[in-house]
Coordinates of C-alpha atoms in Angstrom, one line a residue:
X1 CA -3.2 17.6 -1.7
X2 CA -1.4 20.1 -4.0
X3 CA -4.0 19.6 -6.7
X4 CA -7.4 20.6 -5.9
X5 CA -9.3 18.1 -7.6
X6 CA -9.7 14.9 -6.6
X7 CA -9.0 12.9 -10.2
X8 CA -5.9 14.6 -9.7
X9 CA -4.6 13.6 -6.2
X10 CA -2.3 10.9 -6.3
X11 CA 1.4 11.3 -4.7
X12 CA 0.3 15.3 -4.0
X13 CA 1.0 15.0 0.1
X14 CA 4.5 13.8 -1.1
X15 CA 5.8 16.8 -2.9
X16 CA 8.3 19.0 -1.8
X17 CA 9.4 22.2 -2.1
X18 CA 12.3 22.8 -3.9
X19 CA 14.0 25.4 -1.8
X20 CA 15.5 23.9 1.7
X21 CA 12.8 23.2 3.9
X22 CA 13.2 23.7 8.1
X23 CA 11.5 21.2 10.3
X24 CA 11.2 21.4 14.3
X25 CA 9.4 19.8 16.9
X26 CA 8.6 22.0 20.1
X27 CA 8.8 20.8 23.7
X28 CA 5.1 20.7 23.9
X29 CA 5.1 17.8 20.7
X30 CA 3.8 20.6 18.3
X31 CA 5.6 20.5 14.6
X32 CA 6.9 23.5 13.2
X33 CA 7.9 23.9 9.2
X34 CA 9.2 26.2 6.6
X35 CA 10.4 27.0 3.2
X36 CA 11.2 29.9 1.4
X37 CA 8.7 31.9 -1.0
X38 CA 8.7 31.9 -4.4
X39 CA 7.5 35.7 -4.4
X40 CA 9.1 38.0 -2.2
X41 CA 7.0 40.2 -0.3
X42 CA 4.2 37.7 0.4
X43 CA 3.9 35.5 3.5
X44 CA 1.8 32.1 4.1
X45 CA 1.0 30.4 7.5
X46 CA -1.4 27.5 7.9
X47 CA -2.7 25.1 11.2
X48 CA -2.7 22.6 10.4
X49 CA -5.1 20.1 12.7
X50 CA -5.4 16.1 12.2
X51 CA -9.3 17.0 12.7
X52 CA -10.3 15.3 9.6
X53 CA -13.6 13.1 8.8
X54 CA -11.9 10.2 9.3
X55 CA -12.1 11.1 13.4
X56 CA -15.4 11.8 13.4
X57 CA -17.8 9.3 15.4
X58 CA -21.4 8.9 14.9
X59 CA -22.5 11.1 17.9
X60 CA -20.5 14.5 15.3
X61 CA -20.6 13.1 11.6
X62 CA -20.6 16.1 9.7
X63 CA -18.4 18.4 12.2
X64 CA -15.1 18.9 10.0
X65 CA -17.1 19.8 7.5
X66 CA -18.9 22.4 9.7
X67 CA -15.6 23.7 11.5
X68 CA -14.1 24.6 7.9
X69 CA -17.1 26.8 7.3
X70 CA -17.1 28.3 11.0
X71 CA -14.0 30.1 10.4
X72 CA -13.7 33.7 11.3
X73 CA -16.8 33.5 14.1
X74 CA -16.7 35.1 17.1
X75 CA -14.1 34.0 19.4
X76 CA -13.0 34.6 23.2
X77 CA -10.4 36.8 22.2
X78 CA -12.4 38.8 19.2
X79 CA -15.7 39.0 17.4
X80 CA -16.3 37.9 14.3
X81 CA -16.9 41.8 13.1
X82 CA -13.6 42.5 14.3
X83 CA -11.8 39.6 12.9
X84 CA -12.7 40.3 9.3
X85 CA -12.3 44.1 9.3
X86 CA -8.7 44.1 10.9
X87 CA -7.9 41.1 8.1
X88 CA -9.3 43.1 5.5
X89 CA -7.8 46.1 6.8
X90 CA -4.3 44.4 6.4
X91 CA -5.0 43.2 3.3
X92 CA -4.6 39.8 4.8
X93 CA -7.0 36.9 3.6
X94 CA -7.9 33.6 5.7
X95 CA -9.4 30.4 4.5
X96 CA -10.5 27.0 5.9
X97 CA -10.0 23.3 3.7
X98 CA -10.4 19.9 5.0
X99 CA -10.7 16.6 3.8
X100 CA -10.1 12.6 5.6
X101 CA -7.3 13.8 7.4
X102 CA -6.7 16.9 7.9
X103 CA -8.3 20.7 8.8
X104 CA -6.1 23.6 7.7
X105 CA -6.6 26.8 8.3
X106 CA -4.5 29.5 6.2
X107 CA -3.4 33.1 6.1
X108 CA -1.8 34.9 3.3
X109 CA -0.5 38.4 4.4
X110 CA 2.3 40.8 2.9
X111 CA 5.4 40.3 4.8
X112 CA 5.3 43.7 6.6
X113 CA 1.8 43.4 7.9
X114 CA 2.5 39.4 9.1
X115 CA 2.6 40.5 12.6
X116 CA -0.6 42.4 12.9
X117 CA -2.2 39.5 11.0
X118 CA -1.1 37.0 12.8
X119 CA -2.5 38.1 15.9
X120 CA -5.9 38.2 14.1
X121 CA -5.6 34.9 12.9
X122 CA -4.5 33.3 16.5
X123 CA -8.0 34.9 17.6
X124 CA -9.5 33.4 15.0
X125 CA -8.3 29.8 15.2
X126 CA -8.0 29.9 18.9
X127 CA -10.7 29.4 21.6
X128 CA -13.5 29.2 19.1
X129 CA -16.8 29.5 20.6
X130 CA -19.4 28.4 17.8
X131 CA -22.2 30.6 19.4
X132 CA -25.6 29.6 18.5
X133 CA -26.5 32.5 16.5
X134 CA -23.9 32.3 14.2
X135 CA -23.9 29.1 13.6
X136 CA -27.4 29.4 12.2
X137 CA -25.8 31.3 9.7
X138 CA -23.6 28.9 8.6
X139 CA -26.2 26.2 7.9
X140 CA -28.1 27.5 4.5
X141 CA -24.2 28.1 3.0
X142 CA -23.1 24.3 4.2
X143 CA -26.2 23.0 2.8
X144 CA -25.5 25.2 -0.9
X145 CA -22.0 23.5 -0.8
X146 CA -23.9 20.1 -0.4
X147 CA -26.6 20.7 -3.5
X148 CA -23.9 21.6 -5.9
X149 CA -21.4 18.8 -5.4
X150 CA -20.1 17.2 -8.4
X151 CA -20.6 13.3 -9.4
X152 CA -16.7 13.1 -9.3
X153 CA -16.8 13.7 -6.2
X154 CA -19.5 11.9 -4.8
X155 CA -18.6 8.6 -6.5
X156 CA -15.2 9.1 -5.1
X157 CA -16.3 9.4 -1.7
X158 CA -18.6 6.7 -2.0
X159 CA -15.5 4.6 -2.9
X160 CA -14.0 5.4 0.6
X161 CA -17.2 4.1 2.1
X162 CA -17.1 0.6 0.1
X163 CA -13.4 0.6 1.2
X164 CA -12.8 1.5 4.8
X165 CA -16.5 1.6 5.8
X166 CA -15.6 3.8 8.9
X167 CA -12.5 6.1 9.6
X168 CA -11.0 6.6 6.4
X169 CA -14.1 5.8 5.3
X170 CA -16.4 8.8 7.1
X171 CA -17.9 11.2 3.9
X172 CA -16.1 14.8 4.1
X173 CA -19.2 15.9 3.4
X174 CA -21.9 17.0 6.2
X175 CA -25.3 15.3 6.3
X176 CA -28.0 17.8 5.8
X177 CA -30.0 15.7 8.6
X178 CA -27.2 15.3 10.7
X179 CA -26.2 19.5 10.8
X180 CA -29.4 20.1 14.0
X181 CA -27.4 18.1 16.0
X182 CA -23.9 19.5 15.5
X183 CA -24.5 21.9 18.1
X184 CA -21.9 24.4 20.1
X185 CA -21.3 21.8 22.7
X186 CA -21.1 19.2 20.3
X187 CA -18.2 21.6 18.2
X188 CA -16.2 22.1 21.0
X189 CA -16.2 18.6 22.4
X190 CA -14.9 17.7 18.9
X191 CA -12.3 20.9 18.9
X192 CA -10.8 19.8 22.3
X193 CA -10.7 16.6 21.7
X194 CA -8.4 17.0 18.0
X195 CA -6.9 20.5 19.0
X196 CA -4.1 19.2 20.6
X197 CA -0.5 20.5 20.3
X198 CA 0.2 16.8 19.2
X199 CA -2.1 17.0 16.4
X200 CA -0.9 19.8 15.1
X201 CA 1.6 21.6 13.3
X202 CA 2.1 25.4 12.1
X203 CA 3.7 25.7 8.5
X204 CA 4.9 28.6 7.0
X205 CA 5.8 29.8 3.2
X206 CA 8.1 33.2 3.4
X207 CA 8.4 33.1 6.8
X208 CA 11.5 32.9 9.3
X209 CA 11.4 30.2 11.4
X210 CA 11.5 32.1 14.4
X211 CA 8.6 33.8 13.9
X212 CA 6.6 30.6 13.5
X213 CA 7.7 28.9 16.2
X214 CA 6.9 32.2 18.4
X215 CA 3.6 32.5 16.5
X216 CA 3.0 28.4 17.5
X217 CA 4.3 28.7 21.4
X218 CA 1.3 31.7 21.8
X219 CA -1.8 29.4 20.6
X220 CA -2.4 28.1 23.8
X221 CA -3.9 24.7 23.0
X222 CA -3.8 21.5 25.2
X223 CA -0.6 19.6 25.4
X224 CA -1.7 16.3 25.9
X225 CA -1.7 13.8 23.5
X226 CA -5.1 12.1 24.0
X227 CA -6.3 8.9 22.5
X228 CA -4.2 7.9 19.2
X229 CA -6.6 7.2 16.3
X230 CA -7.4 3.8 15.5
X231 CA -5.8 2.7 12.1
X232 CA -8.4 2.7 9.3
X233 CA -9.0 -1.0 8.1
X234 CA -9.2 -1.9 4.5
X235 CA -12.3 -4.2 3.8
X236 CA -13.5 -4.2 0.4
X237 CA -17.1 -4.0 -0.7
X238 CA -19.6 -1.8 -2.7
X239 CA -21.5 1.1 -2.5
X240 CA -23.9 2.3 -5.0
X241 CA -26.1 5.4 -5.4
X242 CA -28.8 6.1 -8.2
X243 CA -29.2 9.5 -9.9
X244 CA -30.6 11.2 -12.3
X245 CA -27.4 12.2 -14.2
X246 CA -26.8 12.0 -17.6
X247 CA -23.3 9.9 -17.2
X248 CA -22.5 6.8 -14.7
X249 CA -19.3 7.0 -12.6
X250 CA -17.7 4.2 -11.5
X251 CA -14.8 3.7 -9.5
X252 CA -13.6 0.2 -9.1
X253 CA -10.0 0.3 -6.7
X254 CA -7.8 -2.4 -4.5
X255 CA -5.8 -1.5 -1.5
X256 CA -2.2 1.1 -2.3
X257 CA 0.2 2.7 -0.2
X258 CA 0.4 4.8 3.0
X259 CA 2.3 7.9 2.3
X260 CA 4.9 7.0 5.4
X261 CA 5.7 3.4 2.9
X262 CA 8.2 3.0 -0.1
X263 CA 5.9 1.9 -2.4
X264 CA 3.8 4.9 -1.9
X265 CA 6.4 6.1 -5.2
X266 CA 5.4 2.8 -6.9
X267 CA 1.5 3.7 -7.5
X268 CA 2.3 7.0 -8.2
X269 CA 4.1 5.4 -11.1
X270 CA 1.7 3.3 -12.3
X271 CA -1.1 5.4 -12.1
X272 CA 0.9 7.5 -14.9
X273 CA 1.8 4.6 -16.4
X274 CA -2.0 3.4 -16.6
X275 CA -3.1 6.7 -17.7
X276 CA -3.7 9.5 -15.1
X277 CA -5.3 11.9 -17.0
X278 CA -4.1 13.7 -20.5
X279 CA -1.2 15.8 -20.7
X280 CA -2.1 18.0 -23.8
X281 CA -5.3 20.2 -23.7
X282 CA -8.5 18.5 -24.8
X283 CA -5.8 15.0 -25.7
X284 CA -7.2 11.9 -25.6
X285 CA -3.3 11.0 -24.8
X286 CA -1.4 7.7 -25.8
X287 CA -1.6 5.6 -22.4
X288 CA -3.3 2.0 -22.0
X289 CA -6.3 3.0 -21.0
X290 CA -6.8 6.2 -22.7
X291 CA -6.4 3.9 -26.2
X292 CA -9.2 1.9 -25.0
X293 CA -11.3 5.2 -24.5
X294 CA -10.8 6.5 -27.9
X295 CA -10.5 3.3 -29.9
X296 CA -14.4 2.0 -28.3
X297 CA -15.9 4.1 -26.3
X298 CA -16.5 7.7 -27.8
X299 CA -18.2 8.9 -24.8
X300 CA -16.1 7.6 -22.2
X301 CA -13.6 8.8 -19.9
X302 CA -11.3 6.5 -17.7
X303 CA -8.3 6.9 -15.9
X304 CA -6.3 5.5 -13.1
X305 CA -6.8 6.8 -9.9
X306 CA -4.4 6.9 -6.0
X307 CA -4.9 7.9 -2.8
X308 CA -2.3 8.0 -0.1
X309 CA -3.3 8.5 3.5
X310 CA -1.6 8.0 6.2
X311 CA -2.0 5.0 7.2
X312 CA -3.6 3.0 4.4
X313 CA -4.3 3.9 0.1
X314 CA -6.5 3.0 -2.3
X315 CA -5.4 2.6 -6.3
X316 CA -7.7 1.9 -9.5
X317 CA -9.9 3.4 -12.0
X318 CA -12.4 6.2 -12.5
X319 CA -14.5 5.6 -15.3
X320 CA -17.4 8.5 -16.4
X321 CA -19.5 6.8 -19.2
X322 CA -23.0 7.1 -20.9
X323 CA -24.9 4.5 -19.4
X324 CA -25.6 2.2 -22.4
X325 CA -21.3 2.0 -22.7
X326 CA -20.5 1.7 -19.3
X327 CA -20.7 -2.4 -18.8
X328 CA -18.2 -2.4 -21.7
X329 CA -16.5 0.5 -20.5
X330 CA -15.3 -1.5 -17.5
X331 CA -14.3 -4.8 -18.5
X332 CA -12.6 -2.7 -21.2
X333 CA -10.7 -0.7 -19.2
X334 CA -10.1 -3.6 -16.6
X335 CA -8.6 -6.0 -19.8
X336 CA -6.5 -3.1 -20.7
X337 CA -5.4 -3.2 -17.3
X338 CA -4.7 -7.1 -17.6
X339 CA -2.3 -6.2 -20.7
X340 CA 0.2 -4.7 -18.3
X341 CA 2.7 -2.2 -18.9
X342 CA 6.0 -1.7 -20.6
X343 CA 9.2 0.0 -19.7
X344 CA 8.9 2.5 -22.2
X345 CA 5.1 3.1 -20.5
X346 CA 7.2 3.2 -17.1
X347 CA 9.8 5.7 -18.1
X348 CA 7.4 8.0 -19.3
X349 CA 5.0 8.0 -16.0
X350 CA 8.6 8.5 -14.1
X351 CA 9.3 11.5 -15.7
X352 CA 5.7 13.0 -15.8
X353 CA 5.2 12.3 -12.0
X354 CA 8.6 14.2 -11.6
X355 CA 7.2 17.2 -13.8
X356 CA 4.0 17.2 -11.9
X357 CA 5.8 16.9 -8.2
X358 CA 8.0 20.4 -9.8
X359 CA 5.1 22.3 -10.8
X360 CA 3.7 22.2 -8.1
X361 CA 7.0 23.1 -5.9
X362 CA 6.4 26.5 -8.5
X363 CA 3.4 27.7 -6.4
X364 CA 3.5 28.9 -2.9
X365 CA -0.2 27.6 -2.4
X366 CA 1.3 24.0 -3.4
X367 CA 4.4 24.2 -1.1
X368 CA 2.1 25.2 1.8
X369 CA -0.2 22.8 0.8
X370 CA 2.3 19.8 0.1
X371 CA 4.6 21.3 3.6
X372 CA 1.4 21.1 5.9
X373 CA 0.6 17.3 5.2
X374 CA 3.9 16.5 5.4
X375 CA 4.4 18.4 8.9
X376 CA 1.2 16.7 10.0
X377 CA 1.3 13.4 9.2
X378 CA 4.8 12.6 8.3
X379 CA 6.6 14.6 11.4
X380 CA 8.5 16.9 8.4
X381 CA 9.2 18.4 5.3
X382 CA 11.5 17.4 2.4
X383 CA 13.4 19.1 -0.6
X384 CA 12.6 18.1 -4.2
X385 CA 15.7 16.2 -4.7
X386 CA 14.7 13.3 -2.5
X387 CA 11.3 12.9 -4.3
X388 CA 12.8 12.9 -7.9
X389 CA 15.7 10.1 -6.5
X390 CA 12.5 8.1 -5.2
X391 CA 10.8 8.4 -7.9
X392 CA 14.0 7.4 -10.1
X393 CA 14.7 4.4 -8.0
X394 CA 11.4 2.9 -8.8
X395 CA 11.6 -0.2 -11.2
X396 CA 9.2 -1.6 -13.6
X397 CA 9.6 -4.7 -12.2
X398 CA 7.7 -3.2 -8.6
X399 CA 5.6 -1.4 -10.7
X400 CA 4.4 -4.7 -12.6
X401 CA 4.4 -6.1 -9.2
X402 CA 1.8 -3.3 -7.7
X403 CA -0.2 -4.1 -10.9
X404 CA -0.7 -7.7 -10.2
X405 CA -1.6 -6.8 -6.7
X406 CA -4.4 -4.9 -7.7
X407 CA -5.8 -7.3 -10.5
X408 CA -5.4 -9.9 -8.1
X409 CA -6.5 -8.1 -4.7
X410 CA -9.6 -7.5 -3.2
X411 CA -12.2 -4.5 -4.7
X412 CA -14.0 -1.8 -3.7
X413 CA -16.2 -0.6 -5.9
X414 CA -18.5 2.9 -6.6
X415 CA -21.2 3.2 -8.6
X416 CA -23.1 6.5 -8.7
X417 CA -26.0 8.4 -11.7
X418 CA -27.3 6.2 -14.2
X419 CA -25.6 2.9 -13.1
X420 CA -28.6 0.0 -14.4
X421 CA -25.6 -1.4 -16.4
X422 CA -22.6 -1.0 -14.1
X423 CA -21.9 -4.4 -13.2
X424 CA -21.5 -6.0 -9.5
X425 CA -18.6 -6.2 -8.0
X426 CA -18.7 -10.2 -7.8
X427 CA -18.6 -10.1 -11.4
X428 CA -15.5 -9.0 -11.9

């Protein structure tokens, strides 16, 4: 994920450290990573659990969501009181993210209190409880997180919906309705059945090796592998949500890449080649679809859009438009689309996705970020050299190619605000 907003997630879980990266799987199937820090002195670990939405069932929608914001409740091994003071004591932080895939849970300590924090953390992350009382707690702050959600991301988990329908497809988001019924039992049916050393992996930034893996052998979590996940399905279809916003979003995408496939590399070319957002601050930017955007539609804002998940992607556009533009907006930005792209478009979304995939080895938060997907759900790291040769090894010729399979593949499409005028997906 390096990035943190969505619009901005497209070949994120592929980046890769710059500095060598050390990759080892235990005897009890649990992956262990690291890479150096680019600040000495400071020290990152993350679990990293494939506990994501996309394994929720109907009996627990809602419980990823609810797990991230559980974090640092009492525990068998420590309260909740005692968790935070000693944390806070050390100067040591701890945080929870999640999204379709994956729940990470994160510690940032100085390097000569890591030791002391870790044990903290283990009692933290280990043999969770969820007792009733403070659970209760946590509802009014999950449903605050729900009333302030952004259109961007609504619409763009709407998309997942119209495209996987389940699995991939399961909102990262909590239902207020549904949060009653994630009870204690129901929490820990859901933690034993995804905490599982097989599942798993502990990443570090800063950190030897050794330590990890001695820090990963403690955590005392089952060894068997359980039932695989069944692989999302790509459907098509279309989802659409009224509200009263002053802007439709659409988001109109075909089937991509898996990150563990080649042409994962491809879309991430083509979506800079399409136009993946502006490079210069407040730009409208020189890209196919940005000239549509500032040549007709004042108010509009399109880009192109990928996701890479395991097992499956999903690559288009995101348009945000006033609603009397947006029927125009789309066939717009869909003929742009039909226009193609040129080599010179090509060689200029290689070498941005190469610059992005670089900045973000620059930050220890991306490394750990980018380092715990890759642990998870691609069995290891990599160094930034074999991302920039990918990238470089791309041709416009596969890049036209991925164009033409979207045009010519099957939608999904996601409509949410004022959408009266956003057309149907059958008439496209």
């Amino acid at each position: 994920m390096a990035s943190k907003f969505p619009l901005v997630r497209t070949l994120a879980k592929r980046t890769y450290a710059v500095a060598a990266v050390e990759n080892q799987v235990l005897s009890n199937n649990l992956t262990v990573a690291s890479a150096p820090s680019n600040l000495k002195g400071l020290c990152k670990v993350a679990l990293v659990v494939r506990a994501g939405s996309r394994y929720e069932t109907m009996d627990n929608y809602g419980a990823s969501h609810l797990l991230r914001a559980s974090l640092g409740l009492t525990t068998a091994d420590a309260s909740s009181f005692s968790i935070i003071k000693n944390l806070g004591k050390l100067g040591a932080t701890m945080s929870a993210t999640s999204d379709r895939e994956t729940l990470v849970y994160t510690l940032n300590a100085t390097c000569d209190q890591l030791d002391d924090a870790l044990k903290y953390f283990k009692a933290a992350v280990a043999k969770q409880e969820f007792r009733p009382w403070e659970l209760s707690e946590v509802y009014p702050r999950l449903k605050y997180e729900l009333a302030i959600r952004p259109p961007t991301s609504l619409v763009l988990d709407l998309v997942h919906k119209a495209a996987y329908r389940t699995g991939l497809g399961n909102s990262i988001y909590a239902k207020e309705y549904q949060l009653k019924k994630l009870c204690p039992e129901t929490l820990k049916h859901y933690v034993n059945s995804r905490f599982q050393t097989s599942k798993m992996a502990v990443v570090g930034v800063g950190v030897d090796q050794s330590t990890l893996t001695s820090f990963a052998e403690s955590l005392g979590f089952q060894t068997q592998g359980g039932s695989s996940s069944t692989p999302s399905t790509y459907h098509g279809g279309e989802v659409r949500e009224d509200a009263n916003t002053p802007l439709a979003y659409v988001v109109l995408v075909g089937e991509g890449a898996a990150l563990n496939k080649k042409e994962v590399f491809t879309y991430g070319v083509l979506r800079y080649a399409l136009g993946g957002g502006c490079s210069i601050k407040r730009g409208v930017g020189s890209n196919p679809l940005s000239k549509v955007v500032s040549k007709s539609f004042d108010a509009t804002h399109a880009q192109a859009v990928n996701f890479s998940h395991s097992d499956s992607g999903l690559f288009g556009l995101f348009l945000a438009t006033t609603p009397e533009n947006t029927k125009e907006a789309v066939t717009g930005a869909m003929k742009a689309l039909k226009d193609g792209v040129t080599e010179a478009d090509v060689n200029r979304a290689k070498s941005q996705l190469k610059a992005q995939a670089l900045y973000e080895s620059e930050s220890d938060d991306g490394v750990l970020t980018d380092l715990a997907n890759q642990a998870v759900l691609l069995g290891g790291g990599k160094n930034a050299s074999s991302l920039v040769s990918e990238i470089d090894s791309v041709t416009t010729s596969q890049v036209e190619e991925a164009l033409k399979k979207f045009l010519n593949g099957k939608k999904s499409l996601a409509a949410y605000g004022n959408i009266a005028n956003v057309p149907y997906l059958d008439e496209f």
